[in-house]
């Protein structure tokens, strides 16, 4: 199973959170939401550099397939 992930640390924040989502668009949205809720960074305060770091650091994450019954 494939998902996408990004770590706050990769974006330059002192935080050990990793967001995992099934689409790139959703991982970007949830990362921005996390930054707002936990780091008090509002979307309008985000610099172009921060937005680029988010996009550049999205990784594909492969989960192992579930074991049979």
PDB file of N, CA, C and O in Angstrom, residues 21-63:
ATOM      1  N   UNK A  21      -0.500  10.376   4.607  1.00  0.00           N
ATOM      2  CA  UNK A  21      -1.807  10.488   3.955  1.00  0.00           C
ATOM      3  C   UNK A  21      -1.766   9.742   2.634  1.00  0.00           C
ATOM      4  O   UNK A  21      -0.708   9.440   2.095  1.00  0.00           O
ATOM      5  N   UNK A  22      -2.947   9.492   2.065  1.00  0.00           N
ATOM      6  CA  UNK A  22      -3.009   8.696   0.836  1.00  0.00           C
ATOM      7  C   UNK A  22      -2.778   9.513  -0.429  1.00  0.00           C
ATOM      8  O   UNK A  22      -2.617   8.943  -1.494  1.00  0.00           O
ATOM      9  N   UNK A  23      -2.745  10.843  -0.316  1.00  0.00           N
ATOM     10  CA  UNK A  23      -2.464  11.662  -1.502  1.00  0.00           C
ATOM     11  C   UNK A  23      -1.509  12.790  -1.131  1.00  0.00           C
ATOM     12  O   UNK A  23      -1.455  13.228   0.019  1.00  0.00           O
ATOM     13  N   UNK A  24      -0.768  13.251  -2.133  1.00  0.00           N
ATOM     14  CA  UNK A  24       0.159  14.368  -1.907  1.00  0.00           C
ATOM     15  C   UNK A  24      -0.597  15.619  -1.489  1.00  0.00           C
ATOM     16  O   UNK A  24      -0.160  16.340  -0.593  1.00  0.00           O
ATOM     17  N   UNK A  25      -1.719  15.861  -2.144  1.00  0.00           N
ATOM     18  CA  UNK A  25      -2.510  17.047  -1.834  1.00  0.00           C
ATOM     19  C   UNK A  25      -2.966  17.037  -0.375  1.00  0.00           C
ATOM     20  O   UNK A  25      -2.907  18.043   0.325  1.00  0.00           O
ATOM     21  N   UNK A  26      -3.390  15.873   0.110  1.00  0.00           N
ATOM     22  CA  UNK A  26      -3.881  15.759   1.486  1.00  0.00           C
ATOM     23  C   UNK A  26      -2.743  15.903   2.501  1.00  0.00           C
ATOM     24  O   UNK A  26      -2.925  16.498   3.552  1.00  0.00           O
ATOM     25  N   UNK A  27      -1.556  15.373   2.188  1.00  0.00           N
ATOM     26  CA  UNK A  27      -0.439  15.511   3.120  1.00  0.00           C
ATOM     27  C   UNK A  27      -0.004  16.976   3.212  1.00  0.00           C
ATOM     28  O   UNK A  27       0.335  17.457   4.291  1.00  0.00           O
ATOM     29  N   UNK A  28      -0.056  17.718   2.125  1.00  0.00           N
ATOM     30  CA  UNK A  28       0.265  19.149   2.161  1.00  0.00           C
ATOM     31  C   UNK A  28      -0.776  19.887   3.003  1.00  0.00           C
ATOM     32  O   UNK A  28      -0.425  20.672   3.893  1.00  0.00           O
ATOM     33  N   UNK A  29      -2.057  19.618   2.756  1.00  0.00           N
ATOM     34  CA  UNK A  29      -3.129  20.269   3.504  1.00  0.00           C
ATOM     35  C   UNK A  29      -2.991  19.993   5.004  1.00  0.00           C
ATOM     36  O   UNK A  29      -3.051  20.907   5.825  1.00  0.00           O
ATOM     37  N   UNK A  30      -2.793  18.737   5.378  1.00  0.00           N
ATOM     38  CA  UNK A  30      -2.702  18.377   6.788  1.00  0.00           C
ATOM     39  C   UNK A  30      -1.429  18.923   7.442  1.00  0.00           C
ATOM     40  O   UNK A  30      -1.433  19.237   8.631  1.00  0.00           O
ATOM     41  N   UNK A  31      -0.347  19.057   6.689  1.00  0.00           N
ATOM     42  CA  UNK A  31       0.874  19.648   7.227  1.00  0.00           C
ATOM     43  C   UNK A  31       0.651  21.123   7.524  1.00  0.00           C
ATOM     44  O   UNK A  31       1.040  21.610   8.591  1.00  0.00           O
ATOM     45  N   UNK A  32      -0.001  21.828   6.621  1.00  0.00           N
ATOM     46  CA  UNK A  32      -0.302  23.244   6.855  1.00  0.00           C
ATOM     47  C   UNK A  32      -1.247  23.389   8.044  1.00  0.00           C
ATOM     48  O   UNK A  32      -1.064  24.267   8.895  1.00  0.00           O
ATOM     49  N   UNK A  33      -2.236  22.518   8.149  1.00  0.00           N
ATOM     50  CA  UNK A  33      -3.153  22.539   9.282  1.00  0.00           C
ATOM     51  C   UNK A  33      -2.404  22.286  10.594  1.00  0.00           C
ATOM     52  O   UNK A  33      -2.621  22.972  11.596  1.00  0.00           O
ATOM     53  N   UNK A  34      -1.506  21.316  10.599  1.00  0.00           N
ATOM     54  CA  UNK A  34      -0.691  21.029  11.782  1.00  0.00           C
ATOM     55  C   UNK A  34       0.157  22.249  12.156  1.00  0.00           C
ATOM     56  O   UNK A  34       0.273  22.591  13.342  1.00  0.00           O
ATOM     57  N   UNK A  35       0.740  22.904  11.162  1.00  0.00           N
ATOM     58  CA  UNK A  35       1.558  24.087  11.431  1.00  0.00           C
ATOM     59  C   UNK A  35       0.730  25.193  12.059  1.00  0.00           C
ATOM     60  O   UNK A  35       1.200  25.905  12.951  1.00  0.00           O
ATOM     61  N   UNK A  36      -0.497  25.331  11.630  1.00  0.00           N
ATOM     62  CA  UNK A  36      -1.404  26.325  12.206  1.00  0.00           C
ATOM     63  C   UNK A  36      -1.760  25.970  13.648  1.00  0.00           C
ATOM     64  O   UNK A  36      -1.643  26.788  14.548  1.00  0.00           O
ATOM     65  N   UNK A  37      -2.173  24.719  13.870  1.00  0.00           N
ATOM     66  CA  UNK A  37      -2.665  24.309  15.178  1.00  0.00           C
ATOM     67  C   UNK A  37      -1.566  24.139  16.229  1.00  0.00           C
ATOM     68  O   UNK A  37      -1.769  24.458  17.389  1.00  0.00           O
ATOM     69  N   UNK A  38      -0.415  23.607  15.843  1.00  0.00           N
ATOM     70  CA  UNK A  38       0.614  23.279  16.824  1.00  0.00           C
ATOM     71  C   UNK A  38       1.821  24.206  16.829  1.00  0.00           C
ATOM     72  O   UNK A  38       2.572  24.224  17.799  1.00  0.00           O
ATOM     73  N   UNK A  39       2.011  24.942  15.754  1.00  0.00           N
ATOM     74  CA  UNK A  39       3.170  25.820  15.678  1.00  0.00           C
ATOM     75  C   UNK A  39       2.776  27.290  15.521  1.00  0.00           C
ATOM     76  O   UNK A  39       3.653  28.139  15.379  1.00  0.00           O
ATOM     77  N   UNK A  40       1.474  27.571  15.534  1.00  0.00           N
ATOM     78  CA  UNK A  40       0.944  28.939  15.430  1.00  0.00           C
ATOM     79  C   UNK A  40       1.436  29.678  14.183  1.00  0.00           C
ATOM     80  O   UNK A  40       1.650  30.882  14.201  1.00  0.00           O
ATOM     81  N   UNK A  41       1.641  28.939  13.100  1.00  0.00           N
ATOM     82  CA  UNK A  41       2.032  29.548  11.828  1.00  0.00           C
ATOM     83  C   UNK A  41       0.787  29.563  10.949  1.00  0.00           C
ATOM     84  O   UNK A  41       0.298  28.521  10.521  1.00  0.00           O
ATOM     85  N   UNK A  42       0.272  30.739  10.689  1.00  0.00           N
ATOM     86  CA  UNK A  42      -0.930  30.872   9.871  1.00  0.00           C
ATOM     87  C   UNK A  42      -0.553  30.740   8.391  1.00  0.00           C
ATOM     88  O   UNK A  42       0.545  31.123   7.987  1.00  0.00           O
ATOM     89  N   UNK A  43      -1.486  30.197   7.586  1.00  0.00           N
ATOM     90  CA  UNK A  43      -1.177  30.020   6.151  1.00  0.00           C
ATOM     91  C   UNK A  43      -0.704  31.307   5.475  1.00  0.00           C
ATOM     92  O   UNK A  43       0.203  31.271   4.640  1.00  0.00           O
ATOM     93  N   UNK A  44      -1.296  32.437   5.850  1.00  0.00           N
ATOM     94  CA  UNK A  44      -0.877  33.698   5.211  1.00  0.00           C
ATOM     95  C   UNK A  44       0.497  34.156   5.696  1.00  0.00           C
ATOM     96  O   UNK A  44       1.117  35.023   5.082  1.00  0.00           O
ATOM     97  N   UNK A  45       0.999  33.587   6.785  1.00  0.00           N
ATOM     98  CA  UNK A  45       2.330  33.925   7.292  1.00  0.00           C
ATOM     99  C   UNK A  45       3.418  33.004   6.738  1.00  0.00           C
ATOM    100  O   UNK A  45       4.600  33.244   6.946  1.00  0.00           O
ATOM    101  N   UNK A  46       3.003  31.951   6.066  1.00  0.00           N
ATOM    102  CA  UNK A  46       3.987  31.012   5.528  1.00  0.00           C
ATOM    103  C   UNK A  46       4.783  31.662   4.407  1.00  0.00           C
ATOM    104  O   UNK A  46       4.222  32.277   3.516  1.00  0.00           O
ATOM    105  N   UNK A  47       6.071  31.501   4.471  1.00  0.00           N
ATOM    106  CA  UNK A  47       6.921  32.065   3.431  1.00  0.00           C
ATOM    107  C   UNK A  47       6.944  31.119   2.234  1.00  0.00           C
ATOM    108  O   UNK A  47       6.592  29.941   2.340  1.00  0.00           O
ATOM    109  N   UNK A  48       7.368  31.629   1.119  1.00  0.00           N
ATOM    110  CA  UNK A  48       7.524  30.802  -0.075  1.00  0.00           C
ATOM    111  C   UNK A  48       8.512  29.678   0.200  1.00  0.00           C
ATOM    112  O   UNK A  48       8.315  28.542  -0.237  1.00  0.00           O
ATOM    113  N   UNK A  49       9.543  29.979   0.972  1.00  0.00           N
ATOM    114  CA  UNK A  49      10.548  28.970   1.314  1.00  0.00           C
ATOM    115  C   UNK A  49       9.912  27.813   2.082  1.00  0.00           C
ATOM    116  O   UNK A  49      10.214  26.651   1.816  1.00  0.00           O
ATOM    117  N   UNK A  50       9.020  28.112   3.035  1.00  0.00           N
ATOM    118  CA  UNK A  50       8.347  27.059   3.803  1.00  0.00           C
ATOM    119  C   UNK A  50       7.460  26.212   2.899  1.00  0.00           C
ATOM    120  O   UNK A  50       7.450  24.985   3.009  1.00  0.00           O
ATOM    121  N   UNK A  51       6.739  26.848   2.008  1.00  0.00           N
ATOM    122  CA  UNK A  51       5.866  26.109   1.091  1.00  0.00           C
ATOM    123  C   UNK A  51       6.693  25.196   0.186  1.00  0.00           C
ATOM    124  O   UNK A  51       6.324  24.046  -0.049  1.00  0.00           O
ATOM    125  N   UNK A  52       7.820  25.697  -0.309  1.00  0.00           N
ATOM    126  CA  UNK A  52       8.690  24.876  -1.159  1.00  0.00           C
ATOM    127  C   UNK A  52       9.286  23.712  -0.381  1.00  0.00           C
ATOM    128  O   UNK A  52       9.407  22.611  -0.914  1.00  0.00           O
ATOM    129  N   UNK A  53       9.653  23.948   0.881  1.00  0.00           N
ATOM    130  CA  UNK A  53      10.195  22.863   1.698  1.00  0.00           C
ATOM    131  C   UNK A  53       9.164  21.757   1.894  1.00  0.00           C
ATOM    132  O   UNK A  53       9.518  20.581   1.902  1.00  0.00           O
ATOM    133  N   UNK A  54       7.905  22.129   2.067  1.00  0.00           N
ATOM    134  CA  UNK A  54       6.849  21.127   2.202  1.00  0.00           C
ATOM    135  C   UNK A  54       6.792  20.292   0.931  1.00  0.00           C
ATOM    136  O   UNK A  54       6.845  19.064   0.969  1.00  0.00           O
ATOM    137  N   UNK A  55       6.691  20.954  -0.215  1.00  0.00           N
ATOM    138  CA  UNK A  55       6.568  20.246  -1.490  1.00  0.00           C
ATOM    139  C   UNK A  55       7.803  19.398  -1.807  1.00  0.00           C
ATOM    140  O   UNK A  55       7.686  18.293  -2.318  1.00  0.00           O
ATOM    141  N   UNK A  56       8.985  19.909  -1.485  1.00  0.00           N
ATOM    142  CA  UNK A  56      10.228  19.193  -1.795  1.00  0.00           C
ATOM    143  C   UNK A  56      10.460  17.981  -0.895  1.00  0.00           C
ATOM    144  O   UNK A  56      11.205  17.080  -1.266  1.00  0.00           O
ATOM    145  N   UNK A  57       9.863  17.967   0.280  1.00  0.00           N
ATOM    146  CA  UNK A  57      10.162  16.917   1.249  1.00  0.00           C
ATOM    147  C   UNK A  57       9.077  15.858   1.379  1.00  0.00           C
ATOM    148  O   UNK A  57       9.153  15.007   2.265  1.00  0.00           O
ATOM    149  N   UNK A  58       8.090  15.885   0.523  1.00  0.00           N
ATOM    150  CA  UNK A  58       7.080  14.824   0.523  1.00  0.00           C
ATOM    151  C   UNK A  58       7.739  13.550   0.017  1.00  0.00           C
ATOM    152  O   UNK A  58       8.435  13.555  -0.989  1.00  0.00           O
ATOM    153  N   UNK A  59       7.539  12.477   0.739  1.00  0.00           N
ATOM    154  CA  UNK A  59       8.129  11.188   0.380  1.00  0.00           C
ATOM    155  C   UNK A  59       7.033  10.153   0.173  1.00  0.00           C
ATOM    156  O   UNK A  59       5.982  10.204   0.799  1.00  0.00           O
ATOM    157  N   UNK A  60       7.298   9.201  -0.693  1.00  0.00           N
ATOM    158  CA  UNK A  60       6.386   8.072  -0.876  1.00  0.00           C
ATOM    159  C   UNK A  60       6.721   7.052   0.202  1.00  0.00           C
ATOM    160  O   UNK A  60       7.896   6.748   0.438  1.00  0.00           O
ATOM    161  N   UNK A  61       5.702   6.565   0.862  1.00  0.00           N
ATOM    162  CA  UNK A  61       5.875   5.580   1.924  1.00  0.00           C
ATOM    163  C   UNK A  61       5.137   4.311   1.510  1.00  0.00           C
ATOM    164  O   UNK A  61       3.964   4.355   1.185  1.00  0.00           O
ATOM    165  N   UNK A  62       5.849   3.196   1.513  1.00  0.00           N
ATOM    166  CA  UNK A  62       5.239   1.916   1.154  1.00  0.00           C
ATOM    167  C   UNK A  62       5.017   1.101   2.412  1.00  0.00           C
ATOM    168  O   UNK A  62       5.975   0.737   3.101  1.00  0.00           O
ATOM    169  N   UNK A  63       3.761   0.812   2.715  1.00  0.00           N
ATOM    170  CA  UNK A  63       3.423  -0.047   3.848  1.00  0.00           C
ATOM    171  C   UNK A  63       3.396  -1.480   3.371  1.00  0.00           C
ATOM    172  O   UNK A  63       2.972  -1.749   2.251  1.00  0.00           O
TER     173      UNK A  63
END
